[in-house]
Coordinates of C-alpha atoms in Angstrom, one line a residue:
Chain V
M93 CA -7.5 0.5 3.3
Q94 CA -7.7 0.7 -0.5
Y95 CA -4.7 3.0 -0.7
Y96 CA -2.5 0.4 0.9
L97 CA -3.9 -2.3 -1.4
I98 CA -3.3 -0.2 -4.5
L99 CA 0.2 0.5 -3.4
A100 CA 0.8 -3.3 -3.0
A101 CA -0.8 -4.0 -6.4
I102 CA 1.5 -1.5 -8.1
L103 CA 4.6 -2.8 -6.3
F104 CA 3.6 -6.4 -7.3
A105 CA 3.2 -5.2 -11.0
I106 CA 6.6 -3.6 -10.8
G107 CA 8.1 -6.8 -9.5
L108 CA 6.4 -8.8 -12.2
F109 CA 7.7 -6.5 -14.9
G110 CA 11.2 -7.0 -13.5
V111 CA 10.9 -10.8 -13.4
I112 CA 9.8 -10.9 -17.0
T113 CA 12.2 -8.4 -18.5
R114 CA 15.5 -9.0 -16.6
R115 CA 18.2 -11.1 -18.2
N116 CA 20.4 -11.1 -15.1
T117 CA 19.4 -13.8 -12.7
I118 CA 20.2 -11.7 -9.7
G119 CA 17.9 -9.0 -11.1
I120 CA 15.1 -11.6 -11.3
L121 CA 15.7 -12.5 -7.6
M122 CA 15.6 -8.8 -6.6
S123 CA 12.3 -8.4 -8.4
L124 CA 11.0 -11.4 -6.6
E125 CA 11.8 -9.7 -3.3
L126 CA 9.6 -6.8 -4.5
M127 CA 6.7 -9.2 -5.1
F128 CA 7.1 -10.8 -1.7
N129 CA 7.0 -7.4 -0.1
A130 CA 3.8 -6.5 -1.9
A131 CA 2.2 -9.7 -0.6
I132 CA 3.3 -8.9 3.0
I133 CA 1.8 -5.4 2.7
N134 CA -1.5 -7.0 1.7
F135 CA -1.5 -9.4 4.6
V136 CA -0.7 -6.7 7.1
T137 CA -3.3 -4.3 5.6
F138 CA -6.1 -6.9 5.8
N139 CA -5.0 -7.7 9.4
K140 CA -5.4 -4.1 10.5
Y141 CA -8.5 -3.1 8.6
S142 CA -10.5 -6.2 7.9
L143 CA -9.8 -8.8 10.5
A144 CA -8.2 -7.3 13.7
E145 CA -8.9 -10.3 16.0
G146 CA -5.5 -11.7 16.7
L147 CA -2.4 -11.1 14.6
T148 CA -2.7 -13.8 12.0
G149 CA -1.7 -11.5 9.1
Q150 CA 1.4 -10.3 10.8
M151 CA 2.3 -13.9 11.7
F152 CA 2.0 -14.8 8.0
G153 CA 4.2 -11.8 7.2
I154 CA 6.9 -13.1 9.5
F155 CA 6.7 -16.6 7.8
I156 CA 6.9 -15.0 4.4
I157 CA 10.0 -13.1 5.4
V158 CA 11.6 -16.3 6.6
I159 CA 10.7 -18.2 3.4
A160 CA 12.0 -15.3 1.3
A161 CA 15.3 -15.4 3.2
A162 CA 15.6 -19.2 2.5
E163 CA 14.7 -18.6 -1.2
A164 CA 17.3 -15.9 -1.6
T165 CA 19.9 -18.1 0.0
V166 CA 19.3 -21.1 -2.3
G167 CA 18.7 -18.9 -5.3
L168 CA 22.0 -17.1 -4.9
A169 CA 23.8 -20.4 -4.3
I170 CA 22.4 -21.7 -7.6
V171 CA 23.4 -18.4 -9.3
L172 CA 27.0 -18.9 -8.1
L173 CA 27.0 -22.5 -9.3
I174 CA 25.7 -21.4 -12.8
Y175 CA 28.3 -18.6 -12.9
R176 CA 31.1 -21.1 -12.1
N177 CA 30.0 -23.5 -14.9
W178 CA 28.9 -21.1 -17.6
R179 CA 30.9 -18.0 -16.8
G180 CA 27.7 -15.9 -17.1
I181 CA 24.4 -15.6 -15.4
D182 CA 22.1 -14.4 -18.3
S183 CA 18.9 -16.4 -18.1
D184 CA 18.8 -16.7 -21.8
N185 CA 22.0 -18.7 -22.0
Y186 CA 21.3 -21.7 -19.8
S187 CA 18.3 -23.3 -21.2
I188 CA 19.5 -26.9 -21.0
M189 CA 16.6 -27.8 -18.7
K190 CA 14.2 -27.0 -21.5
W191 CA 13.2 -30.0 -23.6
Chain W
M1022 CA -14.4 1.4 14.3
V1023 CA -11.1 1.9 12.7
E1024 CA -10.8 5.2 10.8
Q1025 CA -10.8 4.6 7.1
A1026 CA -10.8 7.8 5.2
S1027 CA -7.5 9.6 5.3
V1028 CA -4.1 8.0 5.2
G1029 CA -2.0 11.1 5.9
V1030 CA 1.2 12.6 4.7
P1031 CA 3.6 9.9 5.9
F1032 CA 1.8 7.3 3.8
W1033 CA 2.2 9.4 0.6
I1034 CA 5.9 10.1 1.3
L1035 CA 6.6 6.4 1.9
S1036 CA 4.7 5.2 -1.0
V1037 CA 6.5 7.6 -3.4
I1038 CA 9.8 6.3 -2.0
V1039 CA 8.7 2.7 -2.4
L1040 CA 7.3 3.0 -5.9
V1041 CA 10.1 5.2 -7.3
S1042 CA 12.9 3.1 -5.9
G1043 CA 11.0 -0.1 -6.9
F1044 CA 10.8 1.2 -10.4
M1045 CA 14.5 2.0 -10.3
V1046 CA 15.2 -1.6 -9.2
V1047 CA 13.6 -3.1 -12.3
S1048 CA 14.8 -0.4 -14.8
L1049 CA 18.4 0.6 -14.1
K1050 CA 21.2 -0.7 -16.2
N1051 CA 23.7 -1.1 -13.5
I1052 CA 22.8 -4.1 -11.4
F1053 CA 24.7 -2.8 -8.4
H1054 CA 22.7 0.5 -8.3
C1055 CA 19.6 -1.8 -8.5
A1056 CA 20.7 -3.5 -5.3
L1057 CA 21.2 -0.1 -3.6
F1058 CA 17.7 1.0 -4.6
L1059 CA 16.3 -2.3 -3.4
I1060 CA 17.6 -1.3 0.1
F1061 CA 15.7 2.0 -0.2
C1062 CA 12.6 0.3 -1.3
L1063 CA 12.6 -2.3 1.5
T1064 CA 13.2 0.4 4.1
G1065 CA 10.2 2.3 2.8
V1066 CA 8.1 -0.9 3.1
A1067 CA 9.3 -1.2 6.7
G1068 CA 7.9 2.4 7.2
I1069 CA 4.6 1.3 5.7
F1070 CA 4.6 -1.6 8.3
V1071 CA 5.0 1.0 11.1
L1072 CA 2.1 2.9 9.7
L1073 CA 0.0 -0.3 9.8
N1074 CA 0.8 -1.0 13.5
A1075 CA 3.2 -3.9 12.7
E1076 CA 6.3 -2.7 14.6
F1077 CA 7.8 -6.2 15.0
L1078 CA 7.4 -6.9 11.3
A1079 CA 9.1 -3.6 10.5
A1080 CA 12.0 -4.5 12.7
A1081 CA 12.2 -7.9 11.2
Q1082 CA 12.1 -6.4 7.7
V1083 CA 15.0 -4.1 8.4
L1084 CA 17.0 -6.8 10.1
I1085 CA 16.4 -9.7 7.6
Y1086 CA 15.8 -8.0 4.3
V1087 CA 17.9 -4.8 4.5
G1088 CA 20.6 -6.4 6.7
A1089 CA 20.8 -9.9 5.4
V1090 CA 19.2 -10.4 2.0
C1091 CA 20.4 -7.2 0.4
T1092 CA 23.9 -7.9 1.7
L1093 CA 23.7 -11.4 0.2
M1094 CA 22.6 -9.9 -3.2
I1095 CA 25.5 -7.4 -3.2
F1096 CA 27.9 -10.3 -2.4
A1097 CA 26.5 -12.3 -5.3
I1098 CA 26.8 -9.3 -7.6
M1099 CA 30.4 -8.8 -6.6
L1100 CA 31.2 -12.5 -7.1
T1101 CA 29.8 -12.4 -10.6
S1102 CA 31.5 -9.1 -11.2
N1103 CA 31.9 -9.2 -15.0
M1104 CA 28.1 -8.9 -15.3
T1105 CA 27.9 -5.3 -13.9
S1106 CA 29.5 -3.5 -16.9
K1107 CA 27.2 -1.0 -18.6
K1108 CA 27.8 -2.5 -22.1
I1109 CA 25.8 -5.6 -21.3
I1110 CA 22.1 -5.2 -22.1
Q1111 CA 20.1 -6.1 -19.0
T1112 CA 16.6 -6.5 -20.5
N1113 CA 15.4 -9.0 -23.0
H1114 CA 13.1 -8.6 -26.0
N1115 CA 9.7 -8.9 -24.3
A1116 CA 9.9 -5.7 -22.4
M1117 CA 6.9 -4.1 -24.3
V1118 CA 4.7 -7.2 -23.8
A1119 CA 5.6 -7.3 -20.1
F1120 CA 4.9 -3.5 -19.7
F1121 CA 1.5 -3.8 -21.2
G1122 CA 0.7 -7.0 -19.2
C1123 CA 1.7 -5.3 -16.0
M1124 CA -0.4 -2.2 -16.9
I1125 CA -3.4 -4.4 -17.5
F1126 CA -2.8 -6.1 -14.2
T1127 CA -2.5 -2.8 -12.3
V1128 CA -5.5 -1.2 -14.0
S1129 CA -7.7 -4.2 -13.4
V1130 CA -6.8 -4.5 -9.7
V1131 CA -7.3 -0.8 -9.1
A1132 CA -10.7 -1.0 -10.9
M1133 CA -11.7 -4.0 -8.8
L1134 CA -10.7 -2.3 -5.6
W1135 CA -12.5 0.9 -6.6
I1136 CA -15.7 -1.0 -7.4
T1137 CA -15.6 -3.1 -4.2
T1138 CA -14.9 -0.1 -2.1
R1139 CA -17.8 1.8 -3.6
D1140 CA -20.2 -1.0 -3.1
G1141 CA -18.8 -1.5 0.4
I1142 CA -18.6 -5.3 0.4
W1143 CA -15.4 -5.5 2.5
H1144 CA -15.7 -6.9 5.9
M1145 CA -14.5 -4.1 8.1
A1146 CA -12.9 -4.7 11.5
T1147 CA -14.8 -3.4 14.5
E1148 CA -11.8 -3.3 16.9
L1149 CA -8.3 -2.1 16.9
L1150 CA -5.2 -4.3 16.9
P1151 CA -3.8 -5.2 20.3
E1152 CA -1.6 -2.6 21.9
N1153 CA 1.4 -4.7 22.8
N1154 CA 2.2 -6.3 19.4
V1155 CA 5.4 -8.0 20.3
L1156 CA 4.0 -9.7 23.3
V1157 CA 1.0 -11.0 21.4
I1158 CA 3.3 -12.2 18.6
G1159 CA 5.5 -14.1 21.0
Q1160 CA 2.6 -15.7 22.7
L1161 CA 1.1 -16.7 19.3
L1162 CA 4.4 -18.2 18.2
M1163 CA 4.5 -20.5 21.2
T1164 CA 0.8 -21.5 21.2
K1165 CA -1.2 -21.3 18.1
F1166 CA 1.5 -21.1 15.5
V1167 CA 4.0 -23.5 17.1
V1168 CA 3.8 -26.1 14.3
P1169 CA 4.4 -23.6 11.4
F1170 CA 7.2 -22.0 13.5
E1171 CA 9.0 -25.3 13.8
V1172 CA 8.4 -26.2 10.2
V1173 CA 9.7 -22.9 8.9
S1174 CA 12.8 -23.3 11.1
I1175 CA 13.4 -26.7 9.5
V1176 CA 13.0 -25.1 6.1
L1177 CA 15.5 -22.4 6.9
L1178 CA 18.0 -25.1 8.2
A1179 CA 17.5 -27.1 5.0
A1180 CA 18.0 -24.1 2.8
M1181 CA 21.2 -23.2 4.7
I1182 CA 22.6 -26.7 4.3
G1183 CA 21.5 -26.8 0.7
A1184 CA 23.2 -23.5 -0.1
I1185 CA 26.4 -24.7 1.5
V1186 CA 26.3 -28.0 -0.5
L1187 CA 25.5 -26.2 -3.7
A1188 CA 28.1 -23.4 -3.4
R1189 CA 30.9 -25.7 -2.2
G1190 CA 31.2 -27.4 -5.5
E1191 CA 32.6 -30.7 -6.5
K1192 CA 36.2 -30.5 -5.5
A1193 CA 35.9 -30.1 -1.7

């Protein structure tokens, strides 16, 4: 079991590194997908090895996939809108929502 | 009792694929190559799901992530096409801080897992997963998880309408 959990932890750390270091907003969204996948691996691993009654972990995995699809849709729509207004999608450039 | 000790050769191959292509996703200069490596990485995760007896989840992963989300990413990259040139620097100034932070996170999680496995405090399952995964998942979606199922479908509908409204712009 711990091999799968270590794999998920390293994948989550890679995604976190990408979220922090990317300037391109699409790169940030792709790194977020990596973090979602690490979470799903954890759910499925615990479902197999630690709580095998019912398939609750796999159900949560399905719900996470659906939520990630919705998040990618809205995120990419926002990226296109920002690109149309600013002619660029570097996350350093549009900081007007900071106060 | 579920067997615990060995994970076998397919796990190691798949984890090498997942980790190497995941690292490529966050480190390459060309964002289009990053999207292609993301497809590799998500396919490897689908293989991990097959190893974990989650066949339906692996199929959903391939269909939704590899088929839909990555295609959407590639469309967005092409629509914002002046960002893909190699001259533009893709990382910002806090790469070293992020690297050390992620290393600390990884080392602490691995140490925690090692200590808890050595002490044996995990609750281990005493039975195997049900054989017919897809049948059980379908029954659970219609009985125990029917309210989250409906809620998540409404969320997906709202996200779709929101994306259309956002991307349509002002003039239409």
